[in-house]
Amino acid sequence: MSLDDNSLLLAAEDFPAEDFERYHHFSRQEQAFISKLMAHGPVLLKGARGSGKSALMLEATRRMYPQNVTSSVFGIYISLRHLDLLRSEGEKYERMLCELVIDATAHTCENEPFDFECKPTVTSLQKALSKIASASGKRVVVLFDDAAHIGREAPLHEFFDIFRTLSNSNISCKAAIYPGVTKFGTRFDVYNDATVIDVSKNDELEGYSEGFSEILKMRFNGTLPRSVFTTQFDVDSVAGFMGRAVLGNMRGFIFACNALSENLTNNKVGLTTITKTLIHLASNYYWPLIEELKPKLGVYAPMIDPAISVANSIFFEAGENNKKNVIILREIAQRLSKPLEILEYTGFIAIRDVSRAMKSRGRGTRYSLNLCTLLENTSGARVTSELFSSWLKSEDESVELHKGSEIFKIELPELLENSEMLILQEDIDKLAKSNAYPYGLTEQKLSILSQAGFATVANLAEATDEELLSLDDIGPQTLKRIRSTVSQAIWM
């Protein structure tokens, strides 16, 4: 992977450690999130796909011991992107989770003057982590990245039981989860057993545009130098507008900047450039993204079609009324909770208020809409000076969707009985580079893998490093690319 090719680096964990700081910027609000990840007490970091949860966790780890030798906190980072874990439940899930924590802890402690020994049980693990705290004189923080998968909620109550049990005065557990995770289990009270941090960037907060402006200057100085901006469309306003267009989603913002640099008119940023960028993102990023999600949803795969119907209804109503926010009657929002969660996960919408009074009586949930899909539904489908100024402002005027709206008529299908994700049985050709898989593999690499007998995504996910490295033209860098591609295909 080339650091010069921004489109290939879709996840924070893809960055080499030495380049992480150079390519990441954290706003004042994100600095506060990082502090909470390092502080005492359990924390749940909630956010949509690409919202920056992993980057926050990795940055917190970088600021803790042993990466930061002056820190009074011992940090252990664990990615739970493991297929076997996703397929497990009960005692098998507990054992595998404990083994992952043990391996990560042993690796973190390999240069320490004390021994780390542990059995794969929660009780043994808690005792071993407490011994690390005692031996090092430091509080221990365990960060679980990708703790929840949107298509598989079954084992989550087991994870949160372990999460809760491990936590004590010397051990603080943190976990990254997606919107809509509701099965915390009967023994885990999300309001009392953890602090929930929503990492979604709200454009109604002060200083919203500053972070995006810094990222644009830092990461896109070569493709979007100051010379392409004008007095009317300066770097700060354009960065802020693009940040709002993708609802503050960092991965979406990277794609937006890539598209912006490719659509320059006479080497300048103007209304035509911005219009082309938003339309491009709607058709080549958002809609392919929701289609890509279907084979990953397990029992919830049938919810994709109603999610698309909900999106069409929401954006049509908002576009007709030229509003970038909607309030959905609570009764409707509760019934359509899974399609709305899917739309939030994929960046079509972002929740702003759980309960807001409606002019048409009753209360509802308020969502902001991504401006790319919204532009498709506005008159003329082009960004005008008035629209640019209007959308750049922070305002919460909303279209209200009640029982008289089309969204009320949408019916939900039955869920699938088999929870196995369809993506696992897909042919590996599915991993070829495309709009849905911009991080995909080349035809040559796919041919090598296919000839070696790796026919499905599951075959490739289950392959060992040694098996892949034994193939012709598969070296360490290609192996990393394959692992990243498969990981993105399964976990987004």
Short mmCIF file of C-alpha atoms in Angstrom, two decimals:
data_model
loop_
_atom_site.label_atom_id
_atom_site.label_comp_id
_atom_site.label_asym_id
_atom_site.label_seq_id
_atom_site.Cartn_x
_atom_site.Cartn_y
_atom_site.Cartn_z
CA MET A 1 0.00 0.00 0.00
CA SER A 2 1.18 3.46 -0.79
CA LEU A 3 0.64 6.25 1.68
CA ASP A 4 0.31 8.54 -1.31
CA ASP A 5 -2.79 6.66 -2.43
CA ASN A 6 -5.31 7.90 0.13
CA SER A 7 -8.10 5.67 -1.15
CA LEU A 8 -6.25 2.52 -0.10
CA LEU A 9 -5.92 3.44 3.55
CA LEU A 10 -9.45 2.93 4.76
CA ALA A 11 -8.73 1.92 8.35
CA ALA A 12 -6.45 3.31 11.03
CA GLU A 13 -4.95 -0.13 11.68
CA ASP A 14 -3.66 -0.22 8.07
CA PHE A 15 -1.12 2.52 8.81
CA PRO A 16 2.45 1.54 9.69
CA ALA A 17 3.13 2.59 13.28
CA GLU A 18 5.76 5.10 12.19
CA ASP A 19 3.28 6.91 9.90
CA PHE A 20 0.26 6.97 12.21
CA GLU A 21 1.02 10.34 13.81
CA ARG A 22 1.88 11.98 10.48
CA TYR A 23 -1.47 11.11 8.90
CA HIS A 24 -3.82 11.59 11.85
CA HIS A 25 -5.15 14.77 13.42
CA PHE A 26 -7.41 14.88 16.47
CA SER A 27 -9.76 17.75 17.25
CA ARG A 28 -10.33 19.17 20.72
CA GLN A 29 -13.41 16.99 21.13
CA GLU A 30 -11.47 13.90 20.05
CA GLN A 31 -8.67 14.76 22.48
CA ALA A 32 -11.30 14.58 25.23
CA PHE A 33 -12.43 11.16 23.94
CA ILE A 34 -8.83 9.91 24.04
CA SER A 35 -8.46 11.12 27.61
CA LYS A 36 -11.57 9.16 28.61
CA LEU A 37 -10.17 6.05 26.95
CA MET A 38 -7.08 6.38 29.14
CA ALA A 39 -8.98 7.29 32.30
CA HIS A 40 -10.41 5.04 34.98
CA GLY A 41 -13.76 3.35 34.38
CA PRO A 42 -15.41 1.30 31.60
CA VAL A 43 -16.19 3.12 28.33
CA LEU A 44 -18.17 2.17 25.21
CA LEU A 45 -17.05 4.07 22.10
CA LYS A 46 -20.04 4.18 19.73
CA GLY A 47 -19.91 5.27 16.11
CA ALA A 48 -20.77 4.38 12.53
CA ARG A 49 -18.47 2.66 10.06
CA GLY A 50 -15.42 4.82 9.37
CA SER A 51 -16.18 7.32 12.12
CA GLY A 52 -12.70 7.01 13.66
CA LYS A 53 -13.19 4.65 16.61
CA SER A 54 -10.09 2.59 15.80
CA ALA A 55 -7.97 5.71 15.33
CA LEU A 56 -9.02 6.99 18.76
CA MET A 57 -8.21 3.66 20.39
CA LEU A 58 -4.85 3.37 18.65
CA GLU A 59 -3.94 6.93 19.61
CA ALA A 60 -4.91 6.22 23.23
CA THR A 61 -2.67 3.13 23.12
CA ARG A 62 0.20 5.21 21.72
CA ARG A 63 -0.10 7.56 24.71
CA MET A 64 -0.03 4.76 27.28
CA TYR A 65 2.77 2.54 28.55
CA PRO A 66 4.78 0.80 27.10
CA GLN A 67 4.63 2.96 23.93
CA ASN A 68 4.81 6.04 26.15
CA VAL A 69 7.26 5.15 28.91
CA THR A 70 6.26 8.15 31.04
CA SER A 71 2.59 7.14 31.26
CA SER A 72 1.09 5.86 34.51
CA VAL A 73 -1.36 3.68 32.55
CA PHE A 74 -0.56 0.28 31.01
CA GLY A 75 -2.42 0.02 27.67
CA ILE A 76 -3.38 -3.21 25.90
CA TYR A 77 -5.04 -2.95 22.46
CA ILE A 78 -6.94 -5.91 21.00
CA SER A 79 -8.68 -6.16 17.63
CA LEU A 80 -11.58 -8.60 17.72
CA ARG A 81 -11.67 -9.00 13.93
CA HIS A 82 -11.41 -12.79 14.11
CA LEU A 83 -13.74 -15.00 12.10
CA ASP A 84 -13.70 -17.88 14.60
CA LEU A 85 -14.73 -15.49 17.37
CA LEU A 86 -17.60 -14.20 15.24
CA ARG A 87 -18.86 -17.76 14.78
CA SER A 88 -18.58 -18.77 18.45
CA GLU A 89 -20.93 -18.66 21.42
CA GLY A 90 -20.99 -19.81 25.03
CA GLU A 91 -17.89 -21.32 26.62
CA LYS A 92 -16.08 -21.46 23.27
CA TYR A 93 -16.55 -17.70 22.81
CA GLU A 94 -15.28 -16.99 26.33
CA ARG A 95 -12.21 -19.18 25.85
CA MET A 96 -11.35 -17.63 22.47
CA LEU A 97 -11.83 -14.08 23.73
CA CYS A 98 -9.61 -14.78 26.73
CA GLU A 99 -6.95 -16.31 24.47
CA LEU A 100 -6.95 -13.15 22.31
CA VAL A 101 -6.52 -10.95 25.39
CA ILE A 102 -3.77 -13.23 26.70
CA ASP A 103 -1.87 -13.13 23.38
CA ALA A 104 -2.17 -9.33 23.12
CA THR A 105 -1.10 -8.89 26.74
CA ALA A 106 1.87 -11.25 26.39
CA HIS A 107 3.01 -9.33 23.30
CA THR A 108 2.66 -6.00 25.11
CA CYS A 109 4.62 -7.32 28.12
CA GLU A 110 7.39 -9.10 26.20
CA ASN A 111 10.06 -6.59 27.28
CA GLU A 112 8.86 -6.24 30.87
CA PRO A 113 10.83 -7.61 33.86
CA PHE A 114 7.88 -9.70 35.10
CA ASP A 115 6.34 -12.91 33.76
CA PHE A 116 2.80 -13.10 32.41
CA GLU A 117 1.06 -16.44 32.80
CA CYS A 118 -2.66 -17.03 32.45
CA LYS A 119 -5.26 -19.68 31.74
CA PRO A 120 -8.01 -18.89 29.16
CA THR A 121 -10.70 -18.15 31.74
CA VAL A 122 -12.14 -14.82 32.86
CA THR A 123 -11.19 -15.40 36.52
CA SER A 124 -7.60 -16.28 35.68
CA LEU A 125 -7.35 -13.38 33.25
CA GLN A 126 -8.56 -10.85 35.79
CA LYS A 127 -6.02 -12.11 38.33
CA ALA A 128 -3.20 -11.97 35.77
CA LEU A 129 -4.08 -8.42 34.67
CA SER A 130 -4.27 -7.35 38.33
CA LYS A 131 -0.76 -8.77 38.86
CA ILE A 132 0.48 -6.64 35.94
CA ALA A 133 -1.02 -3.57 37.61
CA SER A 134 0.69 -4.50 40.88
CA ALA A 135 4.06 -5.38 39.30
CA SER A 136 4.19 -2.28 37.10
CA GLY A 137 2.59 0.13 39.55
CA LYS A 138 0.27 1.23 36.76
CA ARG A 139 -3.45 1.00 36.16
CA VAL A 140 -4.30 -1.38 33.26
CA VAL A 141 -6.55 -0.33 30.37
CA VAL A 142 -7.79 -3.00 27.93
CA LEU A 143 -9.14 -1.63 24.65
CA PHE A 144 -11.41 -3.99 22.65
CA ASP A 145 -11.65 -2.74 19.07
CA ASP A 146 -14.50 -3.98 16.82
CA ALA A 147 -16.28 -5.60 19.75
CA ALA A 148 -19.60 -5.68 17.88
CA HIS A 149 -20.48 -6.78 14.36
CA ILE A 150 -23.67 -5.27 12.93
CA GLY A 151 -24.77 -8.61 11.46
CA ARG A 152 -24.17 -10.78 14.47
CA GLU A 153 -25.56 -9.73 17.83
CA ALA A 154 -25.90 -13.20 19.38
CA PRO A 155 -22.64 -13.35 21.37
CA LEU A 156 -22.68 -9.76 22.56
CA HIS A 157 -24.27 -10.52 25.91
CA GLU A 158 -21.35 -12.89 26.56
CA PHE A 159 -18.83 -10.21 25.60
CA PHE A 160 -20.39 -7.65 27.92
CA ASP A 161 -20.52 -10.14 30.79
CA ILE A 162 -16.74 -10.59 30.37
CA PHE A 163 -16.27 -6.82 29.87
CA ARG A 164 -18.08 -6.17 33.15
CA THR A 165 -16.36 -8.97 35.10
CA LEU A 166 -12.84 -7.95 34.12
CA SER A 167 -13.33 -4.35 35.23
CA ASN A 168 -12.22 -3.44 38.73
CA SER A 169 -10.27 -0.71 40.53
CA ASN A 170 -7.04 -1.67 38.71
CA ILE A 171 -8.45 -2.73 35.31
CA SER A 172 -10.50 -0.50 32.99
CA CYS A 173 -12.14 -2.02 29.91
CA LYS A 174 -13.03 0.02 26.82
CA ALA A 175 -14.88 -1.26 23.73
CA ALA A 176 -15.76 0.08 20.29
CA ILE A 177 -19.30 -0.70 19.16
CA TYR A 178 -21.63 0.25 16.29
CA PRO A 179 -24.99 2.06 16.53
CA GLY A 180 -27.91 -0.19 17.25
CA VAL A 181 -26.16 -2.70 19.51
CA THR A 182 -28.91 -3.46 22.00
CA LYS A 183 -28.25 -6.98 23.29
CA PHE A 184 -26.01 -6.08 26.19
CA GLY A 185 -27.34 -8.95 28.30
CA THR A 186 -29.32 -9.03 31.51
CA ARG A 187 -26.30 -8.51 33.77
CA PHE A 188 -24.92 -5.47 31.94
CA ASP A 189 -26.68 -2.16 32.56
CA VAL A 190 -25.32 0.12 29.85
CA TYR A 191 -26.31 3.25 31.79
CA ASN A 192 -24.64 2.20 35.04
CA ASP A 193 -21.87 -0.19 33.99
CA ALA A 194 -20.16 2.02 31.39
CA THR A 195 -19.87 5.53 29.99
CA VAL A 196 -21.12 5.68 26.38
CA ILE A 197 -19.27 8.09 24.07
CA ASP A 198 -20.81 8.86 20.67
CA VAL A 199 -17.89 9.74 18.38
CA SER A 200 -20.16 11.05 15.59
CA LYS A 201 -19.12 14.60 14.79
CA ASN A 202 -22.09 16.92 15.21
CA ASP A 203 -21.98 20.00 12.97
CA GLU A 204 -24.01 21.89 15.54
CA LEU A 205 -21.03 21.94 17.92
CA GLU A 206 -18.50 24.78 18.02
CA GLY A 207 -15.29 24.25 16.08
CA TYR A 208 -16.77 21.57 13.83
CA SER A 209 -14.98 22.70 10.65
CA GLU A 210 -11.53 23.17 12.18
CA GLY A 211 -10.63 19.48 12.35
CA PHE A 212 -11.61 18.80 8.74
CA SER A 213 -9.67 21.81 7.54
CA GLU A 214 -6.53 20.58 9.31
CA ILE A 215 -6.90 17.09 7.82
CA LEU A 216 -7.38 18.48 4.32
CA LYS A 217 -4.26 20.64 4.65
CA MET A 218 -2.21 17.85 6.20
CA ARG A 219 -3.16 14.92 4.01
CA PHE A 220 -4.15 16.51 0.69
CA ASN A 221 -1.62 19.29 0.33
CA GLY A 222 -0.30 17.68 -2.85
CA THR A 223 -3.62 17.14 -4.62
CA LEU A 224 -5.52 20.09 -3.10
CA PRO A 225 -2.95 22.86 -2.53
CA ARG A 226 -4.02 26.32 -1.38
CA SER A 227 -3.89 27.54 -5.01
CA VAL A 228 -7.04 25.60 -5.98
CA PHE A 229 -9.18 27.47 -3.44
CA THR A 230 -10.70 30.92 -3.95
CA THR A 231 -12.00 33.76 -1.81
CA GLN A 232 -15.56 32.44 -2.09
CA PHE A 233 -14.56 28.80 -1.67
CA ASP A 234 -11.63 28.93 0.72
CA VAL A 235 -10.06 25.83 2.25
CA ASP A 236 -11.84 26.19 5.61
CA SER A 237 -15.35 26.58 4.20
CA VAL A 238 -14.89 23.81 1.63
CA ALA A 239 -13.47 21.44 4.24
CA GLY A 240 -16.32 22.28 6.61
CA PHE A 241 -18.88 21.78 3.84
CA MET A 242 -17.43 18.39 2.88
CA GLY A 243 -17.33 17.39 6.54
CA ARG A 244 -21.04 18.20 6.78
CA ALA A 245 -21.74 16.44 3.47
CA VAL A 246 -20.52 13.12 4.92
CA LEU A 247 -22.00 13.73 8.39
CA GLY A 248 -18.57 14.05 9.96
CA ASN A 249 -17.53 10.53 8.97
CA MET A 250 -13.76 10.48 8.59
CA ARG A 251 -13.61 7.72 6.01
CA GLY A 252 -16.31 9.45 3.97
CA PHE A 253 -14.34 12.69 4.22
CA ILE A 254 -11.22 11.03 2.77
CA PHE A 255 -13.27 9.79 -0.18
CA ALA A 256 -14.81 13.27 -0.56
CA CYS A 257 -11.38 14.91 -0.75
CA ASN A 258 -10.19 12.32 -3.28
CA ALA A 259 -13.24 13.01 -5.43
CA LEU A 260 -12.84 16.77 -5.00
CA SER A 261 -9.28 16.66 -6.33
CA GLU A 262 -10.41 14.60 -9.35
CA ASN A 263 -13.26 17.00 -10.25
CA LEU A 264 -11.44 20.34 -10.25
CA THR A 265 -12.67 22.77 -12.92
CA ASN A 266 -9.82 24.79 -14.47
CA ASN A 267 -7.73 23.65 -11.50
CA LYS A 268 -10.05 25.50 -9.09
CA VAL A 269 -12.67 24.47 -6.55
CA GLY A 270 -16.06 25.90 -7.51
CA LEU A 271 -19.74 25.01 -7.48
CA THR A 272 -19.34 22.63 -10.43
CA THR A 273 -16.52 20.80 -8.66
CA ILE A 274 -18.53 20.51 -5.44
CA THR A 275 -21.65 19.34 -7.30
CA LYS A 276 -19.73 16.65 -9.20
CA THR A 277 -18.09 15.52 -5.98
CA LEU A 278 -21.37 15.08 -4.10
CA ILE A 279 -23.07 13.31 -7.00
CA HIS A 280 -20.04 11.04 -7.41
CA LEU A 281 -20.11 10.10 -3.71
CA ALA A 282 -23.84 9.37 -3.80
CA SER A 283 -23.56 6.97 -6.74
CA ASN A 284 -20.08 5.55 -6.19
CA TYR A 285 -19.76 5.50 -2.41
CA TYR A 286 -23.04 5.51 -0.50
CA TRP A 287 -25.30 3.33 -2.66
CA PRO A 288 -22.57 0.72 -3.37
CA LEU A 289 -21.82 0.70 0.36
CA ILE A 290 -25.32 -0.31 1.35
CA GLU A 291 -25.35 -3.04 -1.31
CA GLU A 292 -21.97 -4.26 -0.05
CA LEU A 293 -23.41 -4.61 3.44
CA LYS A 294 -26.11 -7.15 2.54
CA PRO A 295 -23.94 -10.31 2.53
CA LYS A 296 -22.46 -9.33 5.91
CA LEU A 297 -25.70 -9.04 7.85
CA GLY A 298 -26.41 -12.67 8.67
CA VAL A 299 -30.02 -12.99 9.84
CA TYR A 300 -30.59 -9.30 9.06
CA ALA A 301 -29.79 -9.56 5.32
CA PRO A 302 -33.51 -9.16 4.38
CA MET A 303 -33.45 -5.72 6.06
CA ILE A 304 -31.37 -4.18 3.26
CA ASP A 305 -34.34 -3.69 0.89
CA PRO A 306 -36.50 -1.92 3.50
CA ALA A 307 -33.45 0.16 4.49
CA ILE A 308 -33.16 1.31 0.87
CA SER A 309 -36.90 2.08 0.84
CA VAL A 310 -36.57 4.06 4.07
CA ALA A 311 -33.64 6.01 2.60
CA ASN A 312 -35.54 6.81 -0.59
CA SER A 313 -38.55 8.00 1.41
CA ILE A 314 -36.51 10.12 3.85
CA PHE A 315 -34.34 11.79 1.23
CA PHE A 316 -37.27 12.44 -1.13
CA GLU A 317 -39.23 14.22 1.61
CA ALA A 318 -36.18 16.21 2.75
CA GLY A 319 -35.19 17.11 -0.82
CA GLU A 320 -38.71 18.30 -1.65
CA ASN A 321 -38.65 20.57 1.40
CA ASN A 322 -34.95 21.55 1.08
CA LYS A 323 -34.15 20.41 4.63
CA LYS A 324 -31.12 18.45 5.78
CA ASN A 325 -32.75 17.05 8.94
CA VAL A 326 -35.78 14.84 9.54
CA ILE A 327 -37.77 13.95 12.64
CA ILE A 328 -39.33 10.49 12.50
CA LEU A 329 -42.29 9.79 14.79
CA ARG A 330 -41.11 7.60 17.67
CA GLU A 331 -43.57 4.82 16.86
CA ILE A 332 -42.25 4.60 13.29
CA ALA A 333 -38.60 4.87 14.35
CA GLN A 334 -39.03 2.03 16.83
CA ARG A 335 -40.69 -0.26 14.28
CA LEU A 336 -38.06 0.51 11.63
CA SER A 337 -35.15 0.48 14.07
CA LYS A 338 -33.02 -2.08 12.18
CA PRO A 339 -33.29 -0.38 8.73
CA LEU A 340 -32.51 2.96 10.43
CA GLU A 341 -29.51 1.38 12.19
CA ILE A 342 -28.26 0.12 8.82
CA LEU A 343 -28.59 3.61 7.33
CA GLU A 344 -26.76 5.11 10.31
CA TYR A 345 -24.02 2.49 10.07
CA THR A 346 -23.47 3.20 6.37
CA GLY A 347 -23.47 6.98 6.80
CA PHE A 348 -26.76 7.87 5.13
CA ILE A 349 -28.09 9.38 8.37
CA ALA A 350 -26.79 10.36 11.81
CA ILE A 351 -28.91 10.52 14.94
CA ARG A 352 -28.98 13.93 16.61
CA ASP A 353 -31.80 13.74 19.20
CA VAL A 354 -33.41 10.59 20.54
CA SER A 355 -36.58 12.42 21.53
CA ARG A 356 -37.68 15.74 19.99
CA ALA A 357 -41.13 17.34 20.19
CA MET A 358 -42.93 17.44 16.84
CA LYS A 359 -45.17 20.25 15.61
CA SER A 360 -47.64 17.64 14.42
CA ARG A 361 -47.89 16.32 18.01
CA GLY A 362 -45.98 13.47 19.56
CA ARG A 363 -42.24 13.01 19.82
CA GLY A 364 -39.72 11.63 17.40
CA THR A 365 -36.06 10.91 16.69
CA ARG A 366 -34.15 13.60 14.79
CA TYR A 367 -31.61 12.59 12.13
CA SER A 368 -29.24 14.60 9.97
CA LEU A 369 -28.85 13.45 6.34
CA ASN A 370 -25.73 13.16 4.23
CA LEU A 371 -25.73 15.95 1.66
CA CYS A 372 -24.54 13.73 -1.21
CA THR A 373 -27.71 11.64 -1.31
CA LEU A 374 -29.79 14.68 -0.40
CA LEU A 375 -28.48 16.59 -3.44
CA GLU A 376 -29.82 13.85 -5.72
CA ASN A 377 -33.29 14.68 -4.42
CA THR A 378 -33.15 18.48 -4.57
CA SER A 379 -34.49 20.50 -7.49
CA GLY A 380 -31.89 20.60 -10.27
CA ALA A 381 -29.52 18.32 -8.33
CA ARG A 382 -26.78 20.95 -8.28
CA VAL A 383 -25.09 22.99 -5.56
CA THR A 384 -25.89 26.69 -5.90
CA SER A 385 -24.31 29.55 -3.95
CA GLU A 386 -27.48 29.77 -1.82
CA LEU A 387 -27.45 26.02 -1.16
CA PHE A 388 -23.74 26.04 -0.29
CA SER A 389 -24.25 28.84 2.24
CA SER A 390 -27.40 27.26 3.66
CA TRP A 391 -25.93 23.78 4.08
CA LEU A 392 -22.74 25.19 5.57
CA LYS A 393 -24.75 26.63 8.45
CA SER A 394 -25.65 24.65 11.55
CA GLU A 395 -29.43 24.52 11.79
CA ASP A 396 -31.92 21.95 13.02
CA GLU A 397 -35.05 22.81 11.02
CA SER A 398 -36.49 19.45 10.11
CA VAL A 399 -39.04 17.69 7.95
CA GLU A 400 -41.45 15.77 10.15
CA LEU A 401 -42.37 12.22 9.12
CA HIS A 402 -45.51 10.93 10.79
CA LYS A 403 -48.24 8.38 10.05
CA GLY A 404 -49.30 10.21 6.92
CA SER A 405 -45.85 9.83 5.30
CA GLU A 406 -44.72 7.11 2.90
CA ILE A 407 -42.22 5.76 5.41
CA PHE A 408 -45.13 4.62 7.62
CA LYS A 409 -46.24 2.21 4.89
CA ILE A 410 -42.95 0.31 4.68
CA GLU A 411 -43.30 -3.31 5.80
CA LEU A 412 -40.53 -5.43 7.31
CA PRO A 413 -39.74 -8.98 6.09
CA GLU A 414 -39.05 -12.06 8.21
CA LEU A 415 -35.46 -12.55 9.34
CA LEU A 416 -33.34 -15.42 8.05
CA GLU A 417 -33.01 -18.52 10.22
CA ASN A 418 -29.35 -19.08 9.37
CA SER A 419 -27.08 -16.46 10.96
CA GLU A 420 -24.03 -17.31 8.81
CA MET A 421 -22.93 -14.29 6.82
CA LEU A 422 -23.40 -14.72 3.08
CA ILE A 423 -20.09 -12.98 2.35
CA LEU A 424 -18.20 -16.01 3.67
CA GLN A 425 -19.52 -18.21 0.85
CA GLU A 426 -18.89 -15.64 -1.89
CA ASP A 427 -16.31 -16.46 -4.57
CA ILE A 428 -13.00 -14.67 -3.97
CA ASP A 429 -13.60 -12.76 -7.21
CA LYS A 430 -15.92 -10.69 -5.00
CA LEU A 431 -12.75 -9.17 -3.53
CA ALA A 432 -11.66 -7.63 -6.84
CA LYS A 433 -11.20 -3.85 -6.84
CA SER A 434 -14.54 -2.14 -7.59
CA ASN A 435 -16.81 0.69 -6.40
CA ALA A 436 -17.98 -1.57 -3.58
CA TYR A 437 -14.44 -2.77 -2.84
CA PRO A 438 -12.05 0.09 -3.65
CA TYR A 439 -9.44 -1.64 -1.50
CA GLY A 440 -9.79 -4.90 -3.50
CA LEU A 441 -7.21 -7.29 -4.97
CA THR A 442 -5.83 -7.35 -8.50
CA GLU A 443 -6.81 -9.99 -11.05
CA GLN A 444 -3.30 -11.45 -10.90
CA LYS A 445 -3.41 -11.96 -7.13
CA LEU A 446 -6.94 -13.40 -7.32
CA SER A 447 -5.78 -15.84 -10.00
CA ILE A 448 -2.85 -17.00 -7.83
CA LEU A 449 -5.15 -17.53 -4.85
CA SER A 450 -7.80 -19.31 -6.91
CA GLN A 451 -5.27 -21.71 -8.48
CA ALA A 452 -4.03 -22.51 -4.98
CA GLY A 453 -7.50 -23.69 -4.00
CA PHE A 454 -8.80 -20.64 -2.16
CA ALA A 455 -12.24 -20.52 -3.73
CA THR A 456 -14.31 -18.56 -1.21
CA VAL A 457 -13.87 -15.60 1.11
CA ALA A 458 -14.11 -18.02 4.05
CA ASN A 459 -11.25 -20.14 2.60
CA LEU A 460 -9.07 -17.04 2.42
CA ALA A 461 -10.08 -15.80 5.88
CA GLU A 462 -9.21 -19.19 7.42
CA ALA A 463 -5.83 -19.51 5.63
CA THR A 464 -2.69 -19.22 7.76
CA ASP A 465 0.07 -16.73 7.02
CA GLU A 466 2.39 -19.61 6.22
CA GLU A 467 -0.01 -21.03 3.61
CA LEU A 468 -0.33 -17.71 1.82
CA LEU A 469 3.35 -16.82 1.98
CA SER A 470 4.23 -20.16 0.38
CA LEU A 471 2.52 -19.06 -2.87
CA ASP A 472 4.39 -17.46 -5.74
CA ASP A 473 4.34 -13.64 -5.76
CA ILE A 474 2.80 -13.48 -2.27
CA GLY A 475 5.21 -11.65 0.02
CA PRO A 476 4.73 -9.84 3.36
CA GLN A 477 3.26 -6.70 1.75
CA THR A 478 0.82 -8.69 -0.40
CA LEU A 479 -0.12 -10.77 2.64
CA LYS A 480 -0.93 -7.57 4.51
CA ARG A 481 -3.04 -6.38 1.58
CA ILE A 482 -4.92 -9.71 1.45
CA ARG A 483 -5.59 -9.64 5.20
CA SER A 484 -6.77 -6.04 5.01
CA THR A 485 -9.04 -6.78 2.05
CA VAL A 486 -10.64 -9.82 3.68
CA SER A 487 -10.99 -7.95 6.96
CA GLN A 488 -12.69 -5.01 5.25
CA ALA A 489 -14.93 -7.38 3.28
CA ILE A 490 -16.22 -9.07 6.43
CA TRP A 491 -16.15 -6.22 8.93
CA MET A 492 -16.44 -3.14 6.65
#
